[in-house]
Short mmCIF file of N, CA and C in Angstrom, two decimals:
data_model
loop_
_atom_site.label_atom_id
_atom_site.label_comp_id
_atom_site.label_asym_id
_atom_site.label_seq_id
_atom_site.Cartn_x
_atom_site.Cartn_y
_atom_site.Cartn_z
N MET A 1 -56.34 -36.85 55.25
CA MET A 1 -55.94 -38.22 55.11
C MET A 1 -57.16 -39.15 55.12
N LEU A 2 -58.13 -38.87 56.00
CA LEU A 2 -59.32 -39.72 56.06
C LEU A 2 -60.09 -39.69 54.74
N MET A 3 -60.21 -38.51 54.15
CA MET A 3 -60.93 -38.42 52.87
C MET A 3 -60.21 -39.21 51.78
N GLU A 4 -58.90 -39.25 51.83
CA GLU A 4 -58.13 -40.00 50.84
C GLU A 4 -58.47 -41.48 50.90
N TYR A 5 -58.62 -42.01 52.11
CA TYR A 5 -58.87 -43.43 52.28
C TYR A 5 -60.35 -43.81 52.28
N PHE A 6 -61.21 -42.89 52.69
CA PHE A 6 -62.61 -43.24 52.86
C PHE A 6 -63.56 -42.41 52.01
N SER A 7 -63.07 -41.69 51.03
CA SER A 7 -63.93 -40.82 50.24
C SER A 7 -65.03 -41.58 49.50
N ASP A 8 -64.80 -42.85 49.19
CA ASP A 8 -65.82 -43.64 48.51
C ASP A 8 -66.99 -43.96 49.42
N ARG A 9 -66.84 -43.74 50.72
CA ARG A 9 -67.92 -44.01 51.67
C ARG A 9 -68.59 -42.74 52.19
N VAL A 10 -68.12 -41.61 51.73
CA VAL A 10 -68.67 -40.34 52.18
C VAL A 10 -69.53 -39.77 51.08
N LEU A 11 -70.77 -39.42 51.41
CA LEU A 11 -71.68 -38.84 50.44
C LEU A 11 -71.63 -37.32 50.53
N ALA A 12 -71.67 -36.68 49.38
CA ALA A 12 -71.74 -35.22 49.38
C ALA A 12 -73.10 -34.80 49.90
N VAL A 13 -73.12 -33.73 50.66
CA VAL A 13 -74.37 -33.21 51.19
C VAL A 13 -74.99 -32.30 50.13
N ASP A 14 -76.21 -32.60 49.77
CA ASP A 14 -76.93 -31.74 48.85
C ASP A 14 -78.39 -31.67 49.27
N GLN A 15 -79.17 -30.97 48.50
CA GLN A 15 -80.56 -30.77 48.88
C GLN A 15 -81.37 -32.05 48.86
N ASP A 16 -81.01 -32.97 48.03
CA ASP A 16 -81.75 -34.21 47.88
C ASP A 16 -80.90 -35.36 48.41
N ASP A 17 -80.75 -35.42 49.71
CA ASP A 17 -79.87 -36.36 50.38
C ASP A 17 -80.60 -37.68 50.63
N PRO A 18 -80.05 -38.80 50.15
CA PRO A 18 -80.72 -40.08 50.38
C PRO A 18 -80.78 -40.47 51.85
N PHE A 19 -79.96 -39.83 52.69
CA PHE A 19 -79.95 -40.14 54.11
C PHE A 19 -80.94 -39.29 54.91
N ASP A 20 -81.65 -38.40 54.25
CA ASP A 20 -82.71 -37.65 54.94
C ASP A 20 -83.85 -38.62 55.23
N MET A 21 -84.19 -38.72 56.50
CA MET A 21 -85.25 -39.64 56.90
C MET A 21 -86.56 -38.88 57.03
N PRO A 22 -87.61 -39.38 56.41
CA PRO A 22 -88.92 -38.74 56.56
C PRO A 22 -89.42 -38.88 58.00
N GLU A 23 -90.38 -38.06 58.34
CA GLU A 23 -90.98 -38.13 59.66
C GLU A 23 -91.58 -39.52 59.87
N GLY A 24 -91.35 -40.06 61.05
CA GLY A 24 -91.88 -41.38 61.38
C GLY A 24 -90.89 -42.50 61.15
N TYR A 25 -89.71 -42.20 60.60
CA TYR A 25 -88.68 -43.20 60.35
C TYR A 25 -87.50 -42.93 61.27
N ASP A 26 -86.92 -44.00 61.79
CA ASP A 26 -85.73 -43.88 62.63
C ASP A 26 -84.49 -44.09 61.77
N LYS A 27 -83.43 -43.38 62.12
CA LYS A 27 -82.16 -43.49 61.40
C LYS A 27 -81.22 -44.37 62.22
N PHE A 28 -80.88 -45.53 61.68
CA PHE A 28 -79.99 -46.47 62.35
C PHE A 28 -78.67 -46.54 61.60
N GLU A 29 -77.58 -46.56 62.35
CA GLU A 29 -76.25 -46.56 61.74
C GLU A 29 -76.04 -47.78 60.84
N TYR A 30 -76.51 -48.95 61.27
CA TYR A 30 -76.32 -50.15 60.45
C TYR A 30 -77.05 -50.03 59.11
N GLN A 31 -78.17 -49.31 59.09
CA GLN A 31 -78.87 -49.11 57.83
C GLN A 31 -78.09 -48.15 56.92
N MET A 32 -77.51 -47.10 57.50
CA MET A 32 -76.73 -46.16 56.71
C MET A 32 -75.51 -46.86 56.11
N ASP A 33 -74.88 -47.71 56.91
CA ASP A 33 -73.74 -48.49 56.41
C ASP A 33 -74.18 -49.42 55.28
N ALA A 34 -75.35 -50.03 55.43
CA ALA A 34 -75.87 -50.93 54.39
C ALA A 34 -76.18 -50.17 53.11
N VAL A 35 -76.67 -48.94 53.23
CA VAL A 35 -76.95 -48.13 52.04
C VAL A 35 -75.66 -47.83 51.29
N ILE A 36 -74.64 -47.43 52.00
CA ILE A 36 -73.35 -47.12 51.36
C ILE A 36 -72.79 -48.36 50.68
N GLU A 37 -72.75 -49.47 51.41
CA GLU A 37 -72.20 -50.70 50.84
C GLU A 37 -73.06 -51.23 49.70
N GLY A 38 -74.37 -51.19 49.87
CA GLY A 38 -75.26 -51.66 48.81
C GLY A 38 -75.13 -50.84 47.54
N TYR A 39 -75.04 -49.52 47.68
CA TYR A 39 -74.89 -48.67 46.50
C TYR A 39 -73.57 -48.95 45.79
N GLN A 40 -72.50 -49.15 46.55
CA GLN A 40 -71.21 -49.48 45.95
C GLN A 40 -71.29 -50.79 45.17
N LYS A 41 -71.96 -51.78 45.74
CA LYS A 41 -72.12 -53.06 45.04
C LYS A 41 -72.98 -52.91 43.79
N LEU A 42 -74.04 -52.12 43.89
CA LEU A 42 -74.90 -51.86 42.75
C LEU A 42 -74.10 -51.28 41.58
N ILE A 43 -73.28 -50.31 41.86
CA ILE A 43 -72.48 -49.67 40.82
C ILE A 43 -71.41 -50.62 40.29
N LYS A 44 -70.75 -51.32 41.18
CA LYS A 44 -69.66 -52.21 40.76
C LYS A 44 -70.15 -53.43 39.98
N TYR A 45 -71.26 -54.02 40.42
CA TYR A 45 -71.72 -55.28 39.83
C TYR A 45 -73.01 -55.16 39.02
N ASP A 46 -73.52 -53.94 38.86
CA ASP A 46 -74.77 -53.70 38.14
C ASP A 46 -75.97 -54.39 38.79
N GLY A 47 -75.93 -54.55 40.08
CA GLY A 47 -77.04 -55.14 40.82
C GLY A 47 -76.52 -55.90 42.02
N PHE A 48 -77.41 -56.25 42.91
CA PHE A 48 -77.05 -57.03 44.10
C PHE A 48 -78.34 -57.51 44.76
N PHE A 49 -78.21 -58.47 45.67
CA PHE A 49 -79.33 -58.93 46.47
C PHE A 49 -79.19 -58.35 47.87
N LEU A 50 -80.27 -57.80 48.37
CA LEU A 50 -80.31 -57.30 49.74
C LEU A 50 -81.15 -58.29 50.55
N ALA A 51 -80.52 -58.97 51.48
CA ALA A 51 -81.22 -59.97 52.28
C ALA A 51 -80.79 -59.86 53.73
N ASP A 52 -81.73 -60.00 54.61
CA ASP A 52 -81.46 -59.96 56.04
C ASP A 52 -82.67 -60.54 56.75
N VAL A 53 -82.60 -60.67 58.07
CA VAL A 53 -83.72 -61.21 58.82
C VAL A 53 -84.86 -60.20 58.86
N VAL A 54 -86.02 -60.67 59.23
CA VAL A 54 -87.23 -59.85 59.28
C VAL A 54 -87.06 -58.71 60.29
N GLY A 55 -87.49 -57.52 59.88
CA GLY A 55 -87.57 -56.41 60.81
C GLY A 55 -86.36 -55.49 60.90
N LEU A 56 -85.35 -55.69 60.06
CA LEU A 56 -84.17 -54.84 60.14
C LEU A 56 -84.19 -53.67 59.15
N GLY A 57 -85.24 -53.56 58.37
CA GLY A 57 -85.38 -52.37 57.53
C GLY A 57 -84.90 -52.52 56.10
N LYS A 58 -85.07 -53.70 55.52
CA LYS A 58 -84.65 -53.90 54.13
C LYS A 58 -85.38 -52.96 53.18
N THR A 59 -86.64 -52.72 53.41
CA THR A 59 -87.41 -51.82 52.54
C THR A 59 -86.84 -50.41 52.61
N VAL A 60 -86.53 -49.94 53.79
CA VAL A 60 -85.96 -48.60 53.96
C VAL A 60 -84.58 -48.52 53.32
N ILE A 61 -83.75 -49.53 53.55
CA ILE A 61 -82.41 -49.55 52.96
C ILE A 61 -82.50 -49.54 51.44
N ALA A 62 -83.33 -50.41 50.88
CA ALA A 62 -83.47 -50.47 49.43
C ALA A 62 -84.02 -49.16 48.87
N THR A 63 -84.94 -48.54 49.58
CA THR A 63 -85.51 -47.27 49.14
C THR A 63 -84.45 -46.18 49.13
N MET A 64 -83.60 -46.16 50.15
CA MET A 64 -82.54 -45.16 50.21
C MET A 64 -81.50 -45.38 49.11
N ILE A 65 -81.21 -46.64 48.80
CA ILE A 65 -80.29 -46.94 47.70
C ILE A 65 -80.91 -46.49 46.38
N ALA A 66 -82.19 -46.77 46.20
CA ALA A 66 -82.88 -46.32 44.98
C ALA A 66 -82.86 -44.80 44.87
N LYS A 67 -83.07 -44.13 45.98
CA LYS A 67 -83.07 -42.66 45.97
C LYS A 67 -81.68 -42.14 45.60
N LYS A 68 -80.64 -42.73 46.17
CA LYS A 68 -79.28 -42.31 45.83
C LYS A 68 -79.00 -42.54 44.35
N PHE A 69 -79.46 -43.67 43.83
CA PHE A 69 -79.27 -43.97 42.41
C PHE A 69 -79.97 -42.93 41.54
N LEU A 70 -81.18 -42.56 41.92
CA LEU A 70 -81.91 -41.52 41.18
C LEU A 70 -81.19 -40.18 41.24
N ILE A 71 -80.68 -39.82 42.40
CA ILE A 71 -79.96 -38.56 42.56
C ILE A 71 -78.72 -38.54 41.69
N GLU A 72 -77.96 -39.62 41.73
CA GLU A 72 -76.69 -39.68 40.99
C GLU A 72 -76.89 -39.75 39.48
N ASN A 73 -77.97 -40.36 39.03
CA ASN A 73 -78.15 -40.60 37.59
C ASN A 73 -79.21 -39.72 36.95
N GLY A 74 -79.87 -38.90 37.73
CA GLY A 74 -80.91 -38.03 37.19
C GLY A 74 -82.25 -38.73 37.17
N ARG A 75 -83.22 -38.09 37.74
CA ARG A 75 -84.55 -38.68 37.87
C ARG A 75 -85.24 -38.91 36.52
N ASP A 76 -84.96 -38.03 35.56
CA ASP A 76 -85.65 -38.12 34.27
C ASP A 76 -85.18 -39.29 33.42
N ASN A 77 -83.95 -39.73 33.61
CA ASN A 77 -83.38 -40.77 32.74
C ASN A 77 -83.19 -42.09 33.45
N THR A 78 -83.77 -42.26 34.61
CA THR A 78 -83.51 -43.44 35.42
C THR A 78 -84.79 -44.22 35.69
N LYS A 79 -84.70 -45.51 35.50
CA LYS A 79 -85.80 -46.41 35.85
C LYS A 79 -85.29 -47.43 36.85
N ILE A 80 -86.15 -47.78 37.79
CA ILE A 80 -85.78 -48.72 38.84
C ILE A 80 -86.82 -49.83 38.87
N LEU A 81 -86.35 -51.06 38.93
CA LEU A 81 -87.23 -52.22 39.06
C LEU A 81 -87.07 -52.77 40.47
N VAL A 82 -88.18 -52.85 41.18
CA VAL A 82 -88.20 -53.45 42.51
C VAL A 82 -89.12 -54.66 42.44
N VAL A 83 -88.61 -55.80 42.83
CA VAL A 83 -89.39 -57.03 42.81
C VAL A 83 -89.75 -57.38 44.25
N TYR A 84 -91.04 -57.54 44.49
CA TYR A 84 -91.53 -57.83 45.83
C TYR A 84 -92.79 -58.68 45.71
N PRO A 85 -93.13 -59.41 46.77
CA PRO A 85 -94.37 -60.20 46.74
C PRO A 85 -95.58 -59.28 46.87
N PRO A 86 -96.72 -59.67 46.30
CA PRO A 86 -97.92 -58.84 46.34
C PRO A 86 -98.35 -58.42 47.75
N ALA A 87 -98.06 -59.24 48.73
CA ALA A 87 -98.50 -58.94 50.09
C ALA A 87 -97.87 -57.68 50.67
N VAL A 88 -96.72 -57.26 50.14
CA VAL A 88 -96.05 -56.06 50.67
C VAL A 88 -96.07 -54.90 49.68
N GLU A 89 -96.89 -54.99 48.67
CA GLU A 89 -96.93 -53.94 47.65
C GLU A 89 -97.27 -52.57 48.24
N GLN A 90 -98.27 -52.48 49.07
CA GLN A 90 -98.66 -51.19 49.64
C GLN A 90 -97.54 -50.60 50.49
N ASN A 91 -96.83 -51.45 51.20
CA ASN A 91 -95.70 -50.99 52.01
C ASN A 91 -94.62 -50.37 51.13
N TRP A 92 -94.31 -51.00 50.00
CA TRP A 92 -93.31 -50.44 49.08
C TRP A 92 -93.78 -49.13 48.49
N ILE A 93 -95.01 -49.08 48.08
CA ILE A 93 -95.55 -47.85 47.49
C ILE A 93 -95.48 -46.71 48.48
N SER A 94 -95.91 -46.95 49.71
CA SER A 94 -95.93 -45.88 50.71
C SER A 94 -94.51 -45.48 51.13
N THR A 95 -93.60 -46.44 51.22
CA THR A 95 -92.22 -46.10 51.59
C THR A 95 -91.56 -45.26 50.51
N PHE A 96 -91.71 -45.65 49.25
CA PHE A 96 -91.15 -44.86 48.15
C PHE A 96 -91.75 -43.44 48.17
N LYS A 97 -93.04 -43.35 48.41
CA LYS A 97 -93.69 -42.03 48.47
C LYS A 97 -93.15 -41.22 49.64
N ASP A 98 -93.00 -41.83 50.81
CA ASP A 98 -92.48 -41.13 51.98
C ASP A 98 -91.09 -40.56 51.74
N PHE A 99 -90.27 -41.28 50.99
CA PHE A 99 -88.91 -40.84 50.70
C PHE A 99 -88.82 -39.93 49.47
N GLY A 100 -89.97 -39.61 48.90
CA GLY A 100 -89.99 -38.65 47.79
C GLY A 100 -89.61 -39.22 46.45
N ILE A 101 -89.74 -40.53 46.29
CA ILE A 101 -89.41 -41.10 44.98
C ILE A 101 -90.57 -41.91 44.39
N GLY A 102 -91.72 -41.84 45.02
CA GLY A 102 -92.88 -42.53 44.49
C GLY A 102 -93.59 -41.72 43.44
N LYS A 103 -94.57 -42.35 42.84
CA LYS A 103 -95.37 -41.66 41.82
C LYS A 103 -96.36 -40.71 42.45
#
């Protein structure tokens, strides 16, 4: 019964799981919930804005959503645009690399 009502919020477990956290990253339930909800909005509306106060892990959440998108759509045929200010460029590059989706 739970799967009938909540299957859209449950991710299949596979080898390339967007919820796998690299070493040095903490896994917070609110971030996992944000990834699920953000991905659903991305698919439904073809995009969304992720905004929150400083320090809650927007970069990690966005990276996990990007990773899920790559997994679902195939890495070879998928391009992702991330817009960020120059001051945080290195942080984005290293986070994407840590999660296995960087260059």
